[in-house]
Amino acid sequence: MLYLTIMKTMRRICIIAIGLCTMQLTGYTQFSDSVDYYINFAGTGNLNRTNTGTTYLLNNAMRFQVDKKKFSINSMASHVFGRNPNLKTNDDFLATLNLDILKAVQKFYYWGLAGYEKSFSLKVDNRFQAGAGVGFTFVDSPSANLELSDGFLFETTDLGIPDRTGRTSYQTVRNSLRLKFRFVIKEIFRFNGINFYQPAISDGRDYILKLNTNFSIRLYKWLNFTTSFNYNRQNITSTENLLMSYGLSLEKFF
């Protein structure tokens, strides 16, 4: 009953969202000469309660961006926690810091990245990555953005289970290919994503795949109804997770 009530409530929110957007929207705020900072918090999740128990997933993420003429800094931290009636399924933390150079003044730009990950579902006790590369912006406008970047990352990892070669700790260099996109439709709907494919240079079977896609309906100038799709795979240990959640996100340009 609780699950059905939640689903009915979410449908009402969607209907209200469309109505509010039609009446109040004047366009998504963007960076400009007087707007240099952006902050976003998304709290999403799902819940299923049955006679055998409750299954739930909480997916929270915070993003902060500084945008200047010749460089931009993007930071992100997320935490996913999940449990079913029998055991814990997720306790996953990810933090990244990304620097883009000359991205706002030319299509060809340079980037640097540092990231830390700890994932119960992927059996990663600790993973640190750092590296740099180049990128190219195909489209960049208020309604559309499409970027492709590539480079190399040094990685050191501690695993919670042995990989297919018997290792629980290793260092490697990965090629990091990233596809980033954003599309805004009629100043109401937003579809955006960041996807990574990271194979090890020394072993093509050792790859990391991260797919992150979000769909948002604008409720107000700082409030969105958001659905998120996340898929992660670590091939060297044959571990993966698939997360689908919905909730609200708050954002502010200043």
PDB file of N, CA and C in Angstrom, residues 98-152:
ATOM      1  N   ASN A  98      37.355  18.103 -11.300  1.00  0.00           N
ATOM      2  CA  ASN A  98      37.707  18.186 -12.712  1.00  0.00           C
ATOM      3  C   ASN A  98      38.035  19.624 -13.089  1.00  0.00           C
ATOM      4  N   LEU A  99      39.138  19.823 -13.822  1.00  0.00           N
ATOM      5  CA  LEU A  99      39.547  21.139 -14.301  1.00  0.00           C
ATOM      6  C   LEU A  99      39.546  21.136 -15.825  1.00  0.00           C
ATOM      7  N   ASP A 100      38.826  22.087 -16.431  1.00  0.00           N
ATOM      8  CA  ASP A 100      38.820  22.279 -17.879  1.00  0.00           C
ATOM      9  C   ASP A 100      39.490  23.607 -18.205  1.00  0.00           C
ATOM     10  N   ILE A 101      40.426  23.603 -19.168  1.00  0.00           N
ATOM     11  CA  ILE A 101      41.182  24.795 -19.548  1.00  0.00           C
ATOM     12  C   ILE A 101      40.857  25.170 -20.992  1.00  0.00           C
ATOM     13  N   LEU A 102      40.507  26.448 -21.221  1.00  0.00           N
ATOM     14  CA  LEU A 102      40.190  27.019 -22.539  1.00  0.00           C
ATOM     15  C   LEU A 102      38.895  26.486 -23.122  1.00  0.00           C
ATOM     16  N   LYS A 103      38.079  25.860 -22.331  1.00  0.00           N
ATOM     17  CA  LYS A 103      36.846  25.258 -22.831  1.00  0.00           C
ATOM     18  C   LYS A 103      35.836  26.306 -23.292  1.00  0.00           C
ATOM     19  N   ALA A 104      35.823  27.485 -22.628  1.00  0.00           N
ATOM     20  CA  ALA A 104      34.835  28.516 -22.957  1.00  0.00           C
ATOM     21  C   ALA A 104      35.247  29.386 -24.131  1.00  0.00           C
ATOM     22  N   VAL A 105      36.499  29.287 -24.573  1.00  0.00           N
ATOM     23  CA  VAL A 105      36.983  30.188 -25.633  1.00  0.00           C
ATOM     24  C   VAL A 105      37.301  29.469 -26.935  1.00  0.00           C
ATOM     25  N   GLN A 106      37.348  28.118 -26.916  1.00  0.00           N
ATOM     26  CA  GLN A 106      37.618  27.378 -28.149  1.00  0.00           C
ATOM     27  C   GLN A 106      37.051  25.970 -28.032  1.00  0.00           C
ATOM     28  N   LYS A 107      36.855  25.301 -29.147  1.00  0.00           N
ATOM     29  CA  LYS A 107      36.256  23.975 -29.139  1.00  0.00           C
ATOM     30  C   LYS A 107      37.226  22.915 -28.599  1.00  0.00           C
ATOM     31  N   PHE A 108      38.502  23.076 -28.868  1.00  0.00           N
ATOM     32  CA  PHE A 108      39.507  22.128 -28.407  1.00  0.00           C
ATOM     33  C   PHE A 108      40.036  22.606 -27.053  1.00  0.00           C
ATOM     34  N   TYR A 109      39.964  21.748 -26.022  1.00  0.00           N
ATOM     35  CA  TYR A 109      40.362  22.169 -24.686  1.00  0.00           C
ATOM     36  C   TYR A 109      41.148  21.068 -23.985  1.00  0.00           C
ATOM     37  N   TYR A 110      41.673  21.391 -22.804  1.00  0.00           N
ATOM     38  CA  TYR A 110      42.465  20.466 -21.998  1.00  0.00           C
ATOM     39  C   TYR A 110      41.767  20.232 -20.659  1.00  0.00           C
ATOM     40  N   TRP A 111      41.971  19.053 -20.094  1.00  0.00           N
ATOM     41  CA  TRP A 111      41.328  18.750 -18.823  1.00  0.00           C
ATOM     42  C   TRP A 111      42.272  17.984 -17.896  1.00  0.00           C
ATOM     43  N   GLY A 112      41.991  18.098 -16.586  1.00  0.00           N
ATOM     44  CA  GLY A 112      42.653  17.317 -15.555  1.00  0.00           C
ATOM     45  C   GLY A 112      41.608  16.779 -14.600  1.00  0.00           C
ATOM     46  N   LEU A 113      41.861  15.609 -14.034  1.00  0.00           N
ATOM     47  CA  LEU A 113      40.857  14.948 -13.202  1.00  0.00           C
ATOM     48  C   LEU A 113      41.516  14.230 -12.034  1.00  0.00           C
ATOM     49  N   ALA A 114      40.881  14.331 -10.865  1.00  0.00           N
ATOM     50  CA  ALA A 114      41.253  13.521  -9.704  1.00  0.00           C
ATOM     51  C   ALA A 114      39.970  12.976  -9.105  1.00  0.00           C
ATOM     52  N   GLY A 115      39.981  11.689  -8.714  1.00  0.00           N
ATOM     53  CA  GLY A 115      38.774  11.080  -8.177  1.00  0.00           C
ATOM     54  C   GLY A 115      39.070  10.011  -7.151  1.00  0.00           C
ATOM     55  N   TYR A 116      38.127   9.863  -6.211  1.00  0.00           N
ATOM     56  CA  TYR A 116      38.221   8.819  -5.177  1.00  0.00           C
ATOM     57  C   TYR A 116      36.900   8.069  -5.133  1.00  0.00           C
ATOM     58  N   GLU A 117      36.980   6.734  -5.008  1.00  0.00           N
ATOM     59  CA  GLU A 117      35.781   5.894  -4.987  1.00  0.00           C
ATOM     60  C   GLU A 117      35.923   4.793  -3.941  1.00  0.00           C
ATOM     61  N   LYS A 118      34.809   4.532  -3.264  1.00  0.00           N
ATOM     62  CA  LYS A 118      34.692   3.397  -2.351  1.00  0.00           C
ATOM     63  C   LYS A 118      33.308   2.811  -2.562  1.00  0.00           C
ATOM     64  N   SER A 119      33.247   1.526  -2.932  1.00  0.00           N
ATOM     65  CA  SER A 119      31.979   0.955  -3.349  1.00  0.00           C
ATOM     66  C   SER A 119      31.770  -0.427  -2.757  1.00  0.00           C
ATOM     67  N   PHE A 120      30.730  -0.565  -1.937  1.00  0.00           N
ATOM     68  CA  PHE A 120      30.360  -1.864  -1.382  1.00  0.00           C
ATOM     69  C   PHE A 120      29.818  -2.781  -2.472  1.00  0.00           C
ATOM     70  N   SER A 121      29.010  -2.242  -3.375  1.00  0.00           N
ATOM     71  CA  SER A 121      28.381  -3.081  -4.401  1.00  0.00           C
ATOM     72  C   SER A 121      29.374  -3.560  -5.446  1.00  0.00           C
ATOM     73  N   LEU A 122      30.398  -2.756  -5.762  1.00  0.00           N
ATOM     74  CA  LEU A 122      31.413  -3.149  -6.731  1.00  0.00           C
ATOM     75  C   LEU A 122      32.614  -3.825  -6.090  1.00  0.00           C
ATOM     76  N   LYS A 123      32.610  -3.955  -4.760  1.00  0.00           N
ATOM     77  CA  LYS A 123      33.701  -4.594  -4.000  1.00  0.00           C
ATOM     78  C   LYS A 123      35.016  -3.833  -4.177  1.00  0.00           C
ATOM     79  N   VAL A 124      34.927  -2.501  -4.104  1.00  0.00           N
ATOM     80  CA  VAL A 124      36.100  -1.630  -4.152  1.00  0.00           C
ATOM     81  C   VAL A 124      36.284  -1.017  -2.767  1.00  0.00           C
ATOM     82  N   ASP A 125      37.381  -1.359  -2.090  1.00  0.00           N
ATOM     83  CA  ASP A 125      37.658  -0.763  -0.783  1.00  0.00           C
ATOM     84  C   ASP A 125      38.178   0.659  -0.929  1.00  0.00           C
ATOM     85  N   ASN A 126      39.064   0.877  -1.881  1.00  0.00           N
ATOM     86  CA  ASN A 126      39.592   2.214  -2.168  1.00  0.00           C
ATOM     87  C   ASN A 126      40.061   2.269  -3.612  1.00  0.00           C
ATOM     88  N   ARG A 127      39.738   3.351  -4.293  1.00  0.00           N
ATOM     89  CA  ARG A 127      40.268   3.577  -5.645  1.00  0.00           C
ATOM     90  C   ARG A 127      40.558   5.070  -5.801  1.00  0.00           C
ATOM     91  N   PHE A 128      41.786   5.378  -6.229  1.00  0.00           N
ATOM     92  CA  PHE A 128      42.164   6.762  -6.506  1.00  0.00           C
ATOM     93  C   PHE A 128      42.643   6.862  -7.943  1.00  0.00           C
ATOM     94  N   GLN A 129      42.138   7.862  -8.674  1.00  0.00           N
ATOM     95  CA  GLN A 129      42.531   8.096 -10.059  1.00  0.00           C
ATOM     96  C   GLN A 129      42.938   9.558 -10.239  1.00  0.00           C
ATOM     97  N   ALA A 130      43.953   9.783 -11.061  1.00  0.00           N
ATOM     98  CA  ALA A 130      44.365  11.143 -11.400  1.00  0.00           C
ATOM     99  C   ALA A 130      45.010  11.129 -12.776  1.00  0.00           C
ATOM    100  N   GLY A 131      44.702  12.158 -13.575  1.00  0.00           N
ATOM    101  CA  GLY A 131      45.285  12.208 -14.897  1.00  0.00           C
ATOM    102  C   GLY A 131      44.842  13.433 -15.665  1.00  0.00           C
ATOM    103  N   ALA A 132      45.116  13.434 -16.982  1.00  0.00           N
ATOM    104  CA  ALA A 132      44.822  14.591 -17.823  1.00  0.00           C
ATOM    105  C   ALA A 132      44.618  14.126 -19.259  1.00  0.00           C
ATOM    106  N   GLY A 133      44.085  15.050 -20.078  1.00  0.00           N
ATOM    107  CA  GLY A 133      43.858  14.723 -21.478  1.00  0.00           C
ATOM    108  C   GLY A 133      43.323  15.911 -22.240  1.00  0.00           C
ATOM    109  N   VAL A 134      42.698  15.644 -23.368  1.00  0.00           N
ATOM    110  CA  VAL A 134      42.153  16.685 -24.239  1.00  0.00           C
ATOM    111  C   VAL A 134      40.683  16.391 -24.509  1.00  0.00           C
ATOM    112  N   GLY A 135      39.959  17.434 -24.917  1.00  0.00           N
ATOM    113  CA  GLY A 135      38.551  17.281 -25.231  1.00  0.00           C
ATOM    114  C   GLY A 135      38.153  18.159 -26.401  1.00  0.00           C
ATOM    115  N   PHE A 136      36.975  17.877 -26.965  1.00  0.00           N
ATOM    116  CA  PHE A 136      36.458  18.662 -28.083  1.00  0.00           C
ATOM    117  C   PHE A 136      34.965  18.887 -27.876  1.00  0.00           C
ATOM    118  N   THR A 137      34.538  20.134 -28.016  1.00  0.00           N
ATOM    119  CA  THR A 137      33.132  20.497 -27.878  1.00  0.00           C
ATOM    120  C   THR A 137      32.492  20.582 -29.253  1.00  0.00           C
ATOM    121  N   PHE A 138      31.564  19.692 -29.539  1.00  0.00           N
ATOM    122  CA  PHE A 138      30.879  19.698 -30.826  1.00  0.00           C
ATOM    123  C   PHE A 138      29.770  20.747 -30.868  1.00  0.00           C
ATOM    124  N   VAL A 139      28.997  20.833 -29.774  1.00  0.00           N
ATOM    125  CA  VAL A 139      27.883  21.782 -29.695  1.00  0.00           C
ATOM    126  C   VAL A 139      27.893  22.398 -28.307  1.00  0.00           C
ATOM    127  N   ASP A 140      27.703  23.719 -28.220  1.00  0.00           N
ATOM    128  CA  ASP A 140      27.611  24.382 -26.923  1.00  0.00           C
ATOM    129  C   ASP A 140      26.682  25.583 -27.051  1.00  0.00           C
ATOM    130  N   SER A 141      25.449  25.419 -26.581  1.00  0.00           N
ATOM    131  CA  SER A 141      24.447  26.480 -26.625  1.00  0.00           C
ATOM    132  C   SER A 141      23.546  26.329 -25.404  1.00  0.00           C
ATOM    133  N   PRO A 142      22.680  27.312 -25.119  1.00  0.00           N
ATOM    134  CA  PRO A 142      21.785  27.176 -23.963  1.00  0.00           C
ATOM    135  C   PRO A 142      20.888  25.946 -24.018  1.00  0.00           C
ATOM    136  N   SER A 143      20.588  25.443 -25.220  1.00  0.00           N
ATOM    137  CA  SER A 143      19.672  24.314 -25.343  1.00  0.00           C
ATOM    138  C   SER A 143      20.351  22.989 -25.642  1.00  0.00           C
ATOM    139  N   ALA A 144      21.658  22.985 -25.937  1.00  0.00           N
ATOM    140  CA  ALA A 144      22.330  21.733 -26.293  1.00  0.00           C
ATOM    141  C   ALA A 144      23.825  21.822 -26.010  1.00  0.00           C
ATOM    142  N   ASN A 145      24.383  20.708 -25.580  1.00  0.00           N
ATOM    143  CA  ASN A 145      25.819  20.602 -25.355  1.00  0.00           C
ATOM    144  C   ASN A 145      26.241  19.169 -25.629  1.00  0.00           C
ATOM    145  N   LEU A 146      27.344  19.015 -26.388  1.00  0.00           N
ATOM    146  CA  LEU A 146      27.866  17.693 -26.704  1.00  0.00           C
ATOM    147  C   LEU A 146      29.381  17.764 -26.713  1.00  0.00           C
ATOM    148  N   GLU A 147      30.030  16.929 -25.859  1.00  0.00           N
ATOM    149  CA  GLU A 147      31.488  16.942 -25.742  1.00  0.00           C
ATOM    150  C   GLU A 147      32.017  15.513 -25.742  1.00  0.00           C
ATOM    151  N   LEU A 148      33.226  15.363 -26.289  1.00  0.00           N
ATOM    152  CA  LEU A 148      33.932  14.091 -26.270  1.00  0.00           C
ATOM    153  C   LEU A 148      35.361  14.374 -25.821  1.00  0.00           C
ATOM    154  N   SER A 149      35.855  13.603 -24.850  1.00  0.00           N
ATOM    155  CA  SER A 149      37.214  13.813 -24.360  1.00  0.00           C
ATOM    156  C   SER A 149      37.905  12.473 -24.167  1.00  0.00           C
ATOM    157  N   ASP A 150      39.246  12.538 -24.145  1.00  0.00           N
ATOM    158  CA  ASP A 150      40.048  11.325 -23.983  1.00  0.00           C
ATOM    159  C   ASP A 150      41.356  11.704 -23.301  1.00  0.00           C
ATOM    160  N   GLY A 151      41.928  10.745 -22.576  1.00  0.00           N
ATOM    161  CA  GLY A 151      43.184  10.990 -21.889  1.00  0.00           C
ATOM    162  C   GLY A 151      43.618   9.766 -21.115  1.00  0.00           C
ATOM    163  N   PHE A 152      44.578   9.968 -20.205  1.00  0.00           N
ATOM    164  CA  PHE A 152      45.139   8.858 -19.439  1.00  0.00           C
ATOM    165  C   PHE A 152      45.061   9.156 -17.945  1.00  0.00           C
TER     166      PHE A 152
END
